[in-house]
Short mmCIF file of C-alpha atoms and ligand atoms in Angstrom, two decimals:
data_model
loop_
_atom_site.label_atom_id
_atom_site.label_comp_id
_atom_site.label_asym_id
_atom_site.label_seq_id
_atom_site.Cartn_x
_atom_site.Cartn_y
_atom_site.Cartn_z
CA UNK T 1297 0.14 0.31 -0.13
CA UNK T 1298 3.49 2.53 0.95
CA UNK T 1299 3.88 1.95 -3.14
CA UNK T 1300 0.67 3.59 -4.23
CA UNK T 1301 1.38 7.06 -2.31
CA UNK T 1302 5.20 6.52 -2.69
CA UNK T 1303 5.41 8.76 -5.91
CA UNK T 1304 7.66 11.50 -5.59
CA UNK T 1305 8.20 12.80 -9.58
CA UNK T 1306 5.33 10.16 -10.57
CA UNK T 1307 3.94 11.34 -13.74
CA UNK T 1308 1.03 9.78 -13.25
CA UNK T 1309 -2.39 11.78 -13.11
CA UNK T 1310 -3.08 11.55 -9.13
CA UNK T 1311 -6.07 10.21 -7.58
CA UNK T 1312 -7.91 11.67 -4.20
CA UNK T 1313 -10.43 9.95 -2.06
CA UNK T 1314 -12.99 11.32 -0.76
CA UNK T 1315 -15.33 10.29 2.42
CA UNK T 1316 -18.42 11.86 3.09
CA UNK T 1317 -20.86 11.50 5.54
CA UNK T 1318 -23.97 9.64 4.43
CA UNK T 1319 -26.61 12.80 4.77
CA UNK T 1320 -27.60 15.31 2.20
CA UNK T 1321 -26.60 18.73 3.51
CA UNK T 1322 -22.67 16.77 3.49
CA UNK T 1323 -22.64 14.52 0.86
CA UNK T 1324 -23.71 17.71 -2.12
CA UNK T 1325 -20.61 19.43 -0.74
CA UNK T 1326 -18.35 16.55 -0.46
CA UNK T 1327 -19.36 15.70 -4.39
CA UNK T 1328 -18.83 19.30 -5.24
CA UNK T 1329 -15.27 19.19 -4.11
CA UNK T 1330 -14.64 15.90 -5.56
CA UNK T 1331 -16.55 17.98 -8.69
CA UNK T 1332 -13.95 20.95 -8.64
CA UNK T 1333 -10.70 18.64 -8.07
CA UNK T 1334 -11.31 16.57 -10.82
CA UNK T 1335 -12.67 19.50 -13.23
CA UNK T 1336 -10.20 21.90 -12.64
CA UNK T 1337 -6.95 20.20 -12.06
CA UNK T 1338 -7.58 16.56 -13.68
CA UNK T 1339 -7.67 14.22 -10.45
CA UNK T 1340 -9.17 11.46 -9.98
CA UNK T 1341 -11.82 10.60 -7.75
CA UNK T 1342 -12.88 7.58 -5.67
CA UNK T 1343 -15.54 8.34 -3.72
CA UNK T 1344 -16.18 6.10 -0.42
CA UNK T 1345 -19.92 5.84 0.42
CA UNK T 1346 -21.86 3.36 3.04
CA UNK T 1347 -25.05 1.03 2.05
CA UNK T 1348 -26.85 4.03 4.53
CA UNK T 1349 -28.06 6.33 2.25
CA UNK T 1350 -25.93 4.73 -0.50
CA UNK T 1351 -24.72 6.66 -3.64
CA UNK T 1352 -25.84 6.04 -7.36
CA UNK T 1353 -22.34 5.11 -8.70
CA UNK T 1354 -24.43 5.34 -12.24
CA UNK T 1355 -24.90 8.96 -11.47
CA UNK T 1356 -21.40 9.90 -11.87
CA UNK T 1357 -19.61 7.97 -14.07
CA UNK T 1358 -16.86 10.12 -14.10
CA UNK T 1359 -15.38 8.67 -9.98
CA UNK T 1360 -15.25 5.35 -8.92
CA UNK T 1361 -17.06 4.09 -5.90
CA UNK T 1362 -16.03 1.72 -3.40
CA UNK T 1363 -18.39 0.54 -0.39
CA UNK T 1364 -17.49 0.56 3.15
CA UNK T 1365 -18.98 -1.67 5.52
CA UNK T 1366 -20.98 0.86 7.69
CA UNK T 1367 -22.01 -1.73 10.80
CA UNK T 1368 -25.38 1.17 11.72
CA UNK T 1369 -27.75 -1.17 12.73
CA UNK T 1370 -31.13 -1.22 11.41
CA UNK T 1371 -33.06 0.17 14.24
CA UNK T 1372 -30.79 3.22 14.76
CA UNK T 1373 -31.12 3.85 10.72
CA UNK T 1374 -34.77 3.86 10.83
CA UNK T 1375 -34.51 6.50 12.65
CA UNK T 1376 -32.56 8.80 10.59
CA UNK T 1377 -31.40 11.04 13.14
CA UNK T 1378 -27.72 12.15 12.41
CA UNK T 1379 -26.82 11.94 15.70
CA UNK T 1380 -26.93 8.67 16.71
CA UNK T 1381 -26.02 7.43 13.71
CA UNK T 1382 -22.57 9.36 13.56
CA UNK T 1383 -22.53 7.35 16.76
CA UNK T 1384 -23.29 4.17 15.35
CA UNK T 1385 -21.09 4.41 12.57
CA UNK T 1386 -17.87 5.50 14.40
CA UNK T 1387 -18.85 2.78 17.32
CA UNK T 1388 -19.07 -0.23 14.22
CA UNK T 1389 -16.08 0.93 12.28
CA UNK T 1390 -13.59 0.82 15.40
CA UNK T 1391 -14.94 -2.45 16.61
CA UNK T 1392 -13.52 -3.78 13.29
CA UNK T 1393 -11.15 -1.39 12.03
CA UNK T 1394 -9.66 -3.93 9.69
CA UNK T 1395 -13.02 -3.82 7.66
CA UNK T 1396 -12.66 0.14 7.12
CA UNK T 1397 -8.41 -0.63 6.51
CA UNK T 1398 -9.56 -3.12 4.15
CA UNK T 1399 -12.27 -0.80 1.90
CA UNK T 1400 -9.59 2.08 2.07
CA UNK T 1401 -6.58 -0.15 0.56
CA UNK T 1402 -8.51 -1.20 -2.39
CA UNK T 1403 -9.43 2.17 -2.62
CA UNK T 1404 -5.93 3.01 -3.01
CA UNK T 1405 -4.92 0.74 -5.31
CA UNK T 1406 -5.48 1.20 -8.57
CA UNK T 1407 -9.11 -0.96 -9.07
CA UNK T 1408 -7.13 -2.58 -12.48
CA UNK T 1409 -3.68 -3.21 -11.66
CA UNK T 1410 -3.15 -1.10 -14.54
CA UNK T 1411 0.18 0.98 -14.80
CA UNK T 1412 -1.33 3.92 -15.80
CA UNK T 1413 -3.81 4.06 -13.16
CA UNK T 1414 -3.49 7.22 -11.03
CA UNK T 1415 -2.71 6.34 -7.01
CA UNK T 1416 -3.86 7.79 -4.02
CA UNK T 1417 -2.95 11.05 -2.69
CA UNK T 1418 -4.68 11.58 0.04
CA UNK T 1419 -8.41 10.54 1.63
CA UNK T 1420 -11.34 13.86 2.82
CA UNK T 1421 -13.12 12.99 4.88
CA UNK T 1422 -16.30 14.33 6.08
CA UNK T 1423 -15.54 15.83 9.65
CA UNK T 1424 -17.64 13.26 11.63
CA UNK T 1425 -15.39 10.16 10.79
CA UNK T 1426 -13.24 9.95 13.32
CA UNK T 1427 -12.62 6.23 12.47
CA UNK T 1428 -12.35 6.09 9.14
CA UNK T 1429 -9.43 8.89 9.86
CA UNK T 1430 -7.60 6.10 12.50
CA UNK T 1431 -8.32 3.40 10.03
CA UNK T 1432 -6.14 5.58 7.19
CA UNK T 1433 -3.26 6.87 9.93
CA UNK T 1434 -2.78 3.13 9.67
CA UNK T 1435 -2.05 3.04 5.95
CA UNK T 1436 0.27 5.83 6.00
CA UNK T 1437 -2.66 7.47 3.95
CA UNK T 1438 -2.91 11.39 4.89
CA UNK T 1439 -6.30 12.71 5.70
CA UNK T 1440 -8.07 15.99 4.92
CA UNK T 1441 -10.65 17.02 6.98
CA UNK T 1442 -13.98 19.02 4.34
CA UNK T 1443 -15.78 20.88 7.39
CA UNK T 1444 -19.34 21.68 5.89
CA UNK T 1445 -21.11 23.65 8.67
CA UNK T 1446 -19.63 27.46 8.28
CA UNK T 1447 -16.37 28.96 10.29
CA UNK T 1448 -18.11 30.01 13.19
CA UNK T 1449 -19.66 26.69 13.98
CA UNK T 1450 -16.53 25.19 14.10
CA UNK T 1451 -14.80 27.94 16.79
CA UNK T 1452 -18.19 26.90 18.58
CA UNK T 1453 -16.87 23.31 18.66
CA UNK T 1454 -13.85 24.74 19.13
CA UNK T 1455 -15.19 26.54 22.48
CA UNK T 1456 -17.06 23.69 24.02
CA UNK T 1457 -15.37 22.44 26.73
CA UNK T 1458 -14.62 26.61 27.72
CA UNK T 1459 -18.93 26.68 27.14
CA UNK T 1460 -18.89 23.89 29.58
CA UNK T 1461 -16.57 25.16 32.34
CA UNK T 1462 -18.89 28.36 31.57
CA UNK T 1463 -21.52 27.20 32.73
CA UNK T 1464 -23.27 28.43 29.63
CA UNK T 1465 -23.71 24.86 28.50
CA UNK T 1466 -25.90 22.83 28.91
CA UNK T 1467 -28.28 24.88 28.65
CA UNK T 1468 -31.40 26.56 30.96
CA UNK T 1469 -34.01 28.34 29.93
CA UNK T 1470 -33.78 31.13 31.77
CA UNK T 1471 -30.53 31.97 29.74
CA UNK T 1472 -31.18 31.57 26.05
CA UNK T 1473 -30.84 35.45 25.40
CA UNK T 1474 -27.82 35.98 27.13
CA UNK T 1475 -24.78 36.90 24.96
CA UNK T 1476 -21.44 34.67 24.37
CA UNK T 1477 -19.02 37.21 24.61
CA UNK T 1478 -16.07 35.00 23.85
CA UNK T 1479 -18.53 34.17 20.75
CA UNK T 1480 -19.91 37.22 19.51
CA UNK T 1481 -23.04 37.44 17.78
CA UNK T 1482 -24.06 34.36 19.32
CA UNK T 1483 -26.47 33.85 22.39
CA UNK T 1484 -26.47 30.80 24.01
CA UNK T 1485 -29.92 30.07 22.29
CA UNK T 1486 -27.94 30.04 19.53
CA UNK T 1487 -25.01 27.15 20.48
CA UNK T 1488 -25.38 24.03 18.44
CA UNK T 1489 -28.40 22.08 19.95
CA UNK T 1490 -30.53 19.66 19.46
CA UNK T 1491 -33.76 18.63 20.09
CA UNK T 1492 -34.15 14.56 20.24
CA UNK T 1493 -30.34 13.62 20.91
CA UNK T 1494 -29.46 14.27 24.61
CA UNK T 1495 -26.94 16.35 25.54
CA UNK T 1496 -24.29 13.94 26.16
CA UNK T 1497 -24.38 12.33 22.59
CA UNK T 1498 -24.00 16.07 21.39
CA UNK T 1499 -21.03 16.79 23.50
CA UNK T 1500 -19.40 13.39 22.16
CA UNK T 1501 -19.81 14.15 18.75
CA UNK T 1502 -18.13 17.30 19.12
CA UNK T 1503 -15.32 16.03 20.42
CA UNK T 1504 -15.21 13.61 17.74
CA UNK T 1505 -14.88 16.72 15.45
CA UNK T 1506 -12.95 18.45 17.24
CA UNK T 1507 -10.12 15.08 17.04
CA UNK T 1508 -10.70 14.93 13.53
CA UNK T 1509 -9.71 18.30 12.74
CA UNK T 1510 -6.94 18.38 14.72
CA UNK T 1511 -5.44 15.49 13.38
CA UNK T 1512 -5.59 16.36 9.43
CA UNK T 1513 -3.35 17.12 7.39
CA UNK T 1514 -5.07 20.14 5.91
CA UNK T 1515 -9.11 21.51 6.82
CA UNK T 1516 -11.25 22.60 3.85
CA UNK T 1517 -14.18 24.68 4.70
CA UNK T 1518 -17.08 25.47 2.74
CA UNK T 1519 -17.36 29.33 3.25
CA UNK T 1520 -14.97 31.97 1.84
CA UNK T 1521 -12.89 34.71 2.96
CA UNK T 1522 -15.72 37.83 2.97
CA UNK T 1523 -18.23 36.30 4.49
CA UNK T 1524 -16.91 35.06 7.91
CA UNK T 1525 -13.46 36.98 7.21
CA UNK T 1526 -12.83 37.53 11.49
CA UNK T 1527 -14.94 34.05 12.09
CA UNK T 1528 -11.15 32.33 9.55
CA UNK T 1529 -8.41 34.73 11.38
CA UNK T 1530 -9.36 32.92 14.30
CA UNK T 1531 -9.92 30.22 13.86
CA UNK T 1532 -6.29 30.18 11.78
CA UNK T 1533 -4.83 31.15 15.23
CA UNK T 1534 -6.77 28.90 17.46
CA UNK T 1535 -6.06 25.82 15.07
CA UNK T 1536 -2.17 24.85 14.61
CA UNK T 1537 -2.82 22.94 10.80
CA UNK T 1538 -0.89 22.79 7.96
CA UNK T 1539 -2.82 24.19 5.74
CA UNK T 1540 -6.35 25.89 6.03
CA UNK T 1541 -8.52 26.61 3.27
CA UNK T 1542 -12.17 28.72 2.71
CA UNK T 1543 -12.78 27.07 -0.71
CA UNK T 1544 -17.00 27.60 -0.43
CA UNK T 1545 -19.24 28.16 -1.96
CA UNK T 1546 -18.81 24.54 -3.09
CA UNK T 1547 -21.82 23.99 -5.32
CA UNK T 1548 -20.48 27.34 -7.43
CA UNK T 1549 -17.09 25.60 -7.81
CA UNK T 1550 -17.97 22.56 -9.73
CA UNK T 1551 -19.62 23.48 -13.03
CA UNK T 1552 -22.81 21.16 -12.84
CA UNK T 1553 -25.02 19.92 -10.38
CA UNK T 1554 -23.32 16.76 -8.27
CA UNK T 1555 -26.47 14.15 -9.50
CA UNK T 1556 -25.98 13.30 -5.63
CA UNK T 1557 -29.50 14.41 -4.27
CA UNK T 1558 -31.14 11.69 -2.12
CA UNK T 1559 -34.43 12.35 -3.49
CA UNK T 1560 -35.71 12.75 -6.99
CA UNK T 1561 -35.85 17.04 -8.12
CA UNK T 1562 -39.22 17.23 -9.03
CA UNK T 1563 -37.56 19.73 -12.69
CA UNK T 1564 -41.46 20.45 -13.33
CA UNK T 1565 -41.21 23.45 -10.82
CA UNK T 1566 -38.88 25.30 -13.12
CA UNK T 1567 -41.33 26.07 -15.90
CA UNK T 1568 -44.14 26.63 -13.30
CA UNK T 1569 -41.28 29.66 -12.20
CA UNK T 1570 -41.07 30.47 -15.69
CA UNK T 1571 -44.70 32.18 -15.50
CA UNK T 1572 -44.06 33.83 -12.90
CA UNK T 1573 -42.93 37.88 -12.37
CA UNK T 1574 -39.56 38.55 -11.20
CA UNK T 1575 -38.77 38.11 -8.02
CA UNK T 1576 -42.63 37.70 -6.79
CA UNK T 1577 -42.10 34.13 -5.68
CA UNK T 1578 -41.36 33.51 -2.03
CA UNK T 1579 -38.84 29.67 -2.38
CA UNK T 1580 -39.91 27.55 1.49
CA UNK T 1581 -37.62 24.27 2.06
CA UNK T 1582 -36.39 22.76 5.95
CA UNK T 1583 -33.99 21.23 3.97
CA UNK T 1584 -33.71 17.52 4.34
CA UNK T 1585 -34.16 16.43 8.36
CA UNK T 1586 -36.04 19.43 9.90
CA UNK T 1587 -39.75 18.45 10.67
CA UNK T 1588 -42.75 20.26 12.36
CA UNK T 1589 -45.69 18.58 13.53
CA UNK T 1590 -49.33 18.03 11.48
CA UNK T 1591 -50.61 21.98 13.64
CA UNK T 1592 -47.68 23.06 12.51
CA UNK T 1593 -47.77 22.28 9.36
CA UNK T 1594 -51.07 23.56 9.23
CA UNK T 1595 -49.94 26.91 10.44
CA UNK T 1596 -47.66 27.01 7.16
CA UNK T 1597 -50.30 26.18 4.96
CA UNK T 1598 -52.88 28.91 5.50
CA UNK T 1599 -49.89 31.70 6.46
CA UNK T 1600 -48.39 31.33 3.35
CA UNK T 1601 -52.38 30.74 1.50
CA UNK T 1602 -53.12 34.24 3.16
CA UNK T 1603 -50.01 36.43 2.26
CA UNK T 1604 -51.23 36.01 -0.84
CA UNK T 1605 -48.10 36.47 -2.24
CA UNK T 1606 -46.55 33.33 -5.15
CA UNK T 1607 -44.75 30.44 -2.83
CA UNK T 1608 -42.72 27.28 -4.07
CA UNK T 1609 -43.11 25.19 -0.80
CA UNK T 1610 -41.07 21.63 -0.70
CA UNK T 1611 -43.42 18.83 1.46
CA UNK T 1612 -40.31 16.74 1.86
CA UNK T 1613 -41.89 12.94 2.55
CA UNK T 1614 -40.96 12.87 6.12
CA UNK T 1615 -41.36 16.61 6.99
CA UNK T 1616 -44.60 16.01 9.07
CA UNK T 1617 -43.27 13.72 11.72
CA UNK T 1618 -47.02 12.46 13.60
CA UNK T 1619 -48.47 11.19 10.04
CA UNK T 1620 -47.63 9.10 7.68
CA UNK T 1621 -48.97 11.15 4.38
CA UNK T 1622 -49.15 15.42 5.35
CA UNK T 1623 -52.48 16.06 4.30
CA UNK T 1624 -52.57 19.65 2.63
CA UNK T 1625 -56.12 21.74 4.94
CA UNK T 1626 -59.45 21.27 3.56
CA UNK T 1627 -59.66 24.79 0.90
CA UNK T 1628 -56.36 25.09 0.79
CA UNK T 1629 -55.68 24.06 -2.96
CA UNK T 1630 -58.80 26.16 -4.10
CA UNK T 1631 -57.20 29.45 -1.91
CA UNK T 1632 -53.60 29.35 -3.44
CA UNK T 1633 -54.16 28.18 -7.32
CA UNK T 1634 -52.37 29.40 -9.63
CA UNK T 1635 -50.19 31.29 -7.05
CA UNK T 1636 -48.67 28.45 -5.48
CA UNK T 1637 -46.77 24.92 -5.57
CA UNK T 1638 -46.54 22.39 -3.34
CA UNK T 1639 -43.34 19.15 -4.44
CA UNK T 1640 -41.59 17.04 -2.50
CA UNK T 1641 -38.41 17.61 -3.24
CA UNK T 1642 -36.85 20.82 -5.66
CA UNK T 1643 -33.68 21.49 -7.47
CA UNK T 1644 -33.14 23.89 -4.68
CA UNK T 1645 -29.12 25.64 -6.48
CA UNK T 1646 -31.53 26.26 -9.84
CA UNK T 1647 -34.31 27.49 -8.14
CA UNK T 1648 -32.90 29.74 -5.93
CA UNK T 1649 -31.11 30.99 -9.01
CA UNK T 1650 -34.51 31.76 -10.86
CA UNK T 1651 -35.29 34.73 -11.78
CA UNK T 1652 -38.81 34.39 -10.15
CA UNK T 1653 -37.52 33.55 -6.62
CA UNK T 1654 -37.26 36.83 -4.20
CA UNK T 1655 -37.31 35.30 -1.32
CA UNK T 1656 -36.62 31.88 0.66
CA UNK T 1657 -38.26 30.73 3.86
CA UNK T 1658 -35.23 28.38 4.84
CA UNK T 1659 -33.92 26.38 7.97
CA UNK T 1660 -30.50 28.12 7.85
CA UNK T 1661 -29.16 24.90 6.95
CA UNK T 1662 -25.37 25.88 5.74
CA UNK T 1663 -25.95 24.51 2.54
CA UNK T 1664 -29.30 26.46 2.58
CA UNK T 1665 -27.63 29.39 3.29
CA UNK T 1666 -24.41 29.47 0.98
CA UNK T 1667 -27.38 28.79 -2.05
CA UNK T 1668 -29.16 31.67 -0.94
CA UNK T 1669 -26.47 33.86 -0.14
CA UNK T 1670 -24.61 32.96 -3.51
CA UNK T 1671 -28.32 34.17 -5.23
CA UNK T 1672 -28.62 37.21 -3.40
CA UNK T 1673 -32.17 35.88 -2.43
CA UNK T 1674 -33.15 36.98 1.21
CA UNK T 1675 -34.47 35.48 3.88
CA UNK T 1676 -37.08 33.82 6.54
CA UNK T 1677 -35.09 32.10 9.01
CA UNK T 1678 -36.54 29.14 10.72
CA UNK T 1679 -33.65 27.26 12.65
CA UNK T 1680 -34.56 24.07 13.90
CA UNK T 1681 -31.61 22.43 14.75
CA UNK T 1682 -27.85 21.35 15.28
CA UNK T 1683 -25.80 24.28 13.76
CA UNK T 1684 -28.37 26.18 11.41
CA UNK T 1685 -29.36 28.67 14.56
CA UNK T 1686 -26.23 29.88 14.60
CA UNK T 1687 -26.62 30.20 10.63
CA UNK T 1688 -29.69 32.30 11.34
CA UNK T 1689 -27.90 34.63 13.59
CA UNK T 1690 -25.04 35.72 11.35
CA UNK T 1691 -27.49 35.62 8.48
CA UNK T 1692 -30.09 38.53 10.57
CA UNK T 1693 -27.47 40.06 12.45
CA UNK T 1694 -23.73 40.29 10.56
CA UNK T 1695 -25.69 39.74 6.89
CA UNK T 1696 -28.57 41.71 7.49
CA UNK T 1697 -29.98 39.76 4.64
CA UNK T 1698 -32.64 37.94 6.41
CA UNK T 1699 -34.47 37.99 9.83
CA UNK T 1700 -35.73 35.02 12.22
CA UNK T 1701 -39.26 33.98 12.19
CA UNK T 1702 -39.02 32.49 16.57
CA UNK T 1703 -41.51 31.60 18.75
CA UNK T 1704 -44.59 29.64 18.02
CA UNK T 1705 -45.20 28.44 14.76
CA UNK T 1706 -48.83 30.84 13.64
CA UNK T 1707 -50.11 32.02 10.79
CA UNK T 1708 -50.83 35.49 11.43
CA UNK T 1709 -46.90 35.28 12.20
CA UNK T 1710 -46.08 33.41 9.40
CA UNK T 1711 -48.53 35.64 7.35
CA UNK T 1712 -46.52 38.79 8.87
CA UNK T 1713 -43.28 37.35 7.42
CA UNK T 1714 -43.57 37.03 3.89
CA UNK T 1715 -45.49 40.17 3.96
CA UNK T 1716 -42.52 41.94 5.75
CA UNK T 1717 -39.78 40.14 2.87
CA UNK T 1718 -41.13 40.21 -0.43
CA UNK T 1719 -44.31 42.62 0.35
CA UNK T 1720 -42.28 46.18 -1.61
CA UNK T 1721 -41.54 47.58 2.19
CA UNK T 1722 -38.58 49.31 3.78
CA UNK T 1723 -36.88 46.60 5.89
CA UNK T 1724 -37.33 43.77 2.82
CA UNK T 1725 -36.22 46.16 0.22
CA UNK T 1726 -33.13 46.51 1.98
CA UNK T 1727 -32.26 42.89 2.96
CA UNK T 1728 -32.52 42.56 -0.59
CA UNK T 1729 -30.64 45.02 -1.44
CA UNK T 1730 -27.21 43.70 0.73
CA UNK T 1731 -28.36 40.17 -0.08
CA UNK T 1732 -27.24 41.07 -3.44
CA UNK T 1733 -24.06 42.54 -2.27
CA UNK T 1734 -23.28 39.78 -0.41
CA UNK T 1735 -23.60 37.83 -3.95
CA UNK T 1736 -21.63 39.95 -5.81
CA UNK T 1737 -18.58 39.06 -3.17
CA UNK T 1738 -19.71 35.52 -4.07
CA UNK T 1739 -18.85 36.13 -8.11
CA UNK T 1740 -15.54 38.26 -7.01
CA UNK T 1741 -14.30 35.01 -4.45
CA UNK T 1742 -15.29 33.10 -7.37
CA UNK T 1743 -13.21 34.93 -10.65
CA UNK T 1744 -9.91 34.28 -11.75
CA UNK T 1745 -8.58 35.04 -8.89
CA UNK T 1746 -10.91 35.25 -6.46
CA UNK T 1747 -9.86 33.88 -2.82
CA UNK T 1748 -11.79 30.25 -3.34
CA UNK T 1749 -10.94 29.57 -6.74
CA UNK T 1750 -6.86 30.97 -5.57
CA UNK T 1751 -7.86 27.84 -2.39
CA UNK T 1752 -8.84 24.80 -5.00
CA UNK T 1753 -5.20 26.42 -6.65
CA UNK T 1754 -3.72 25.72 -3.34
CA UNK T 1755 -5.59 22.57 -2.51
CA UNK T 1756 -4.23 21.39 -5.69
CA UNK T 1757 -0.32 21.66 -5.50
CA UNK T 1758 -0.83 20.26 -1.54
CA UNK T 1759 -2.48 17.08 -2.41
CA UNK T 1760 0.09 16.61 -4.91
CA UNK T 1761 3.38 17.19 -2.76
CA UNK T 1762 1.15 15.37 0.36
C1 UDX D 2793 -28.48 20.13 7.92
C2 UDX D 2793 -27.39 20.90 8.61
O1 UDX D 2793 -27.15 22.13 7.65
C3 UDX D 2793 -25.89 20.61 8.36
O2 UDX D 2793 -24.77 21.05 8.58
C4 UDX D 2793 -26.20 19.25 9.56
O3 UDX D 2793 -25.02 18.61 9.75
C5 UDX D 2793 -27.38 18.35 9.37
O4 UDX D 2793 -28.27 19.78 9.15
P1 UDX D 2793 -29.77 20.29 6.15
O5 UDX D 2793 -31.02 19.92 6.92
O6 UDX D 2793 -29.61 18.52 5.37
O7 UDX D 2793 -28.38 19.83 7.03
O8 UDX D 2793 -29.91 21.24 5.18
P2 UDX D 2793 -29.25 21.98 4.44
O9 UDX D 2793 -27.14 22.25 4.98
O10 UDX D 2793 -29.65 23.49 4.50
O11 UDX D 2793 -29.07 20.55 3.32
C6 UDX D 2793 -29.39 20.06 2.69
C7 UDX D 2793 -29.43 20.22 1.11
O12 UDX D 2793 -29.94 19.96 0.25
C8 UDX D 2793 -29.24 21.97 0.58
O13 UDX D 2793 -28.01 21.71 -0.94
C9 UDX D 2793 -30.29 22.12 -0.77
O14 UDX D 2793 -29.78 22.42 -1.99
C10 UDX D 2793 -30.43 20.70 -1.20
N1 UDX D 2793 -31.68 20.57 -0.96
C11 UDX D 2793 -32.75 20.81 -0.21
C12 UDX D 2793 -32.42 19.88 -2.51
O15 UDX D 2793 -31.95 19.35 -3.26
N2 UDX D 2793 -33.69 20.00 -2.26
C13 UDX D 2793 -34.76 20.07 -1.54
O16 UDX D 2793 -35.99 20.71 -1.97
C14 UDX D 2793 -34.75 20.64 -0.38
#
């Protein structure tokens, strides 16, 4: 195996292995990174993937795929809970490291024993895959880490022990709005949280992430310099890494959509958007994991209907958690005829780039936030869990391109929020203007000498030097 990467001066093209965490919000940025490395530098890519949320190799004929046994018990897989799956997967991989090493070794060695086949330079893993990093270490394969969240989020993770020592965590209801001066502009309620996994599980996942990051040969963060300049500068001081690059928004760096959607994207909505006036439509989607109960679902439906504004709403199959099939309320379809469309899963990047879309009601997953920023679309934020609270805080407080819809979901509040963003008033118009300014910064970081473009070039040079 050593010989595979021992290629100083070897003219053969190099291969990079990538291993995303098998959740939509983690798969997408990793596949975009892989696409950018392949398109820009001609690097060959092998994608390691699990049976849980397996990727479809047929949709990526340019990449090679190797399955790694994940060992996630069926009961945990069925919950689909990200924290539980991360812990179960790492535990299973650590219990049988030889299985992971075997998969890695077969991914490193040229599949067809062809002399010309590229050999492996390094492995890029999701920061949640400490067990994989440990297995790679044993093989002498350097690991780089992709952080799919913001730089601010990683700073928060690194500060987790301090947040406990100082008593900010675990959360106390009475302190939710207390500022955390060590991590401005965050308040206690903006720190990483989940309503369904225990605090101890979260703490363990975060401890593993920070260990993976501190051990890696280089870190890539899906953000860009102009978006989080202070956070990146502080991270560079806090982490003593050979390389820390802000190379995002990664979805803007690969030339085509990745085909890595776990659900079928309904393109009929693009034709519908074509019929709507510019900037008129509110796009509503809560990502791949966030859920609501049927009472909240009905309030969202009537809030959107009563707002009078056109909307495109993604109702994923498991969005409503207390029923098998989400039922739109009686009378809703008639009330929104011609100006409302409901679909199961959207081609989100194309939707946000469409000229008809003027606002995004989002749960503020980091990918959704970056995708909105990349198209200059202002946001209504309804964060649900994990890093979404802090993303929403930055959207509202730092970048001024949206606002949070807080408290109970109630139709009157929803209607008011939609009108505030889309109704042509001063506040909404100012958010739209600031979103356009930010969009131009995204375009700048992606052009020839832009910071993210340069970061990818530096990354390729570095990978080839490993
Ligand atoms: C979230 C967090 O962002 C992530 O950091 C955390 O670890 C897990 O929870 P998710 O809920 O999937 O992830 O949201 P997001 O990060 O926004 O990613 C969703 C992805 O799905 C986006 O790339 C979006 O374009 C895509 N999507 C969403 C679609 O393709 N179609 C849709 O209809 C909705």
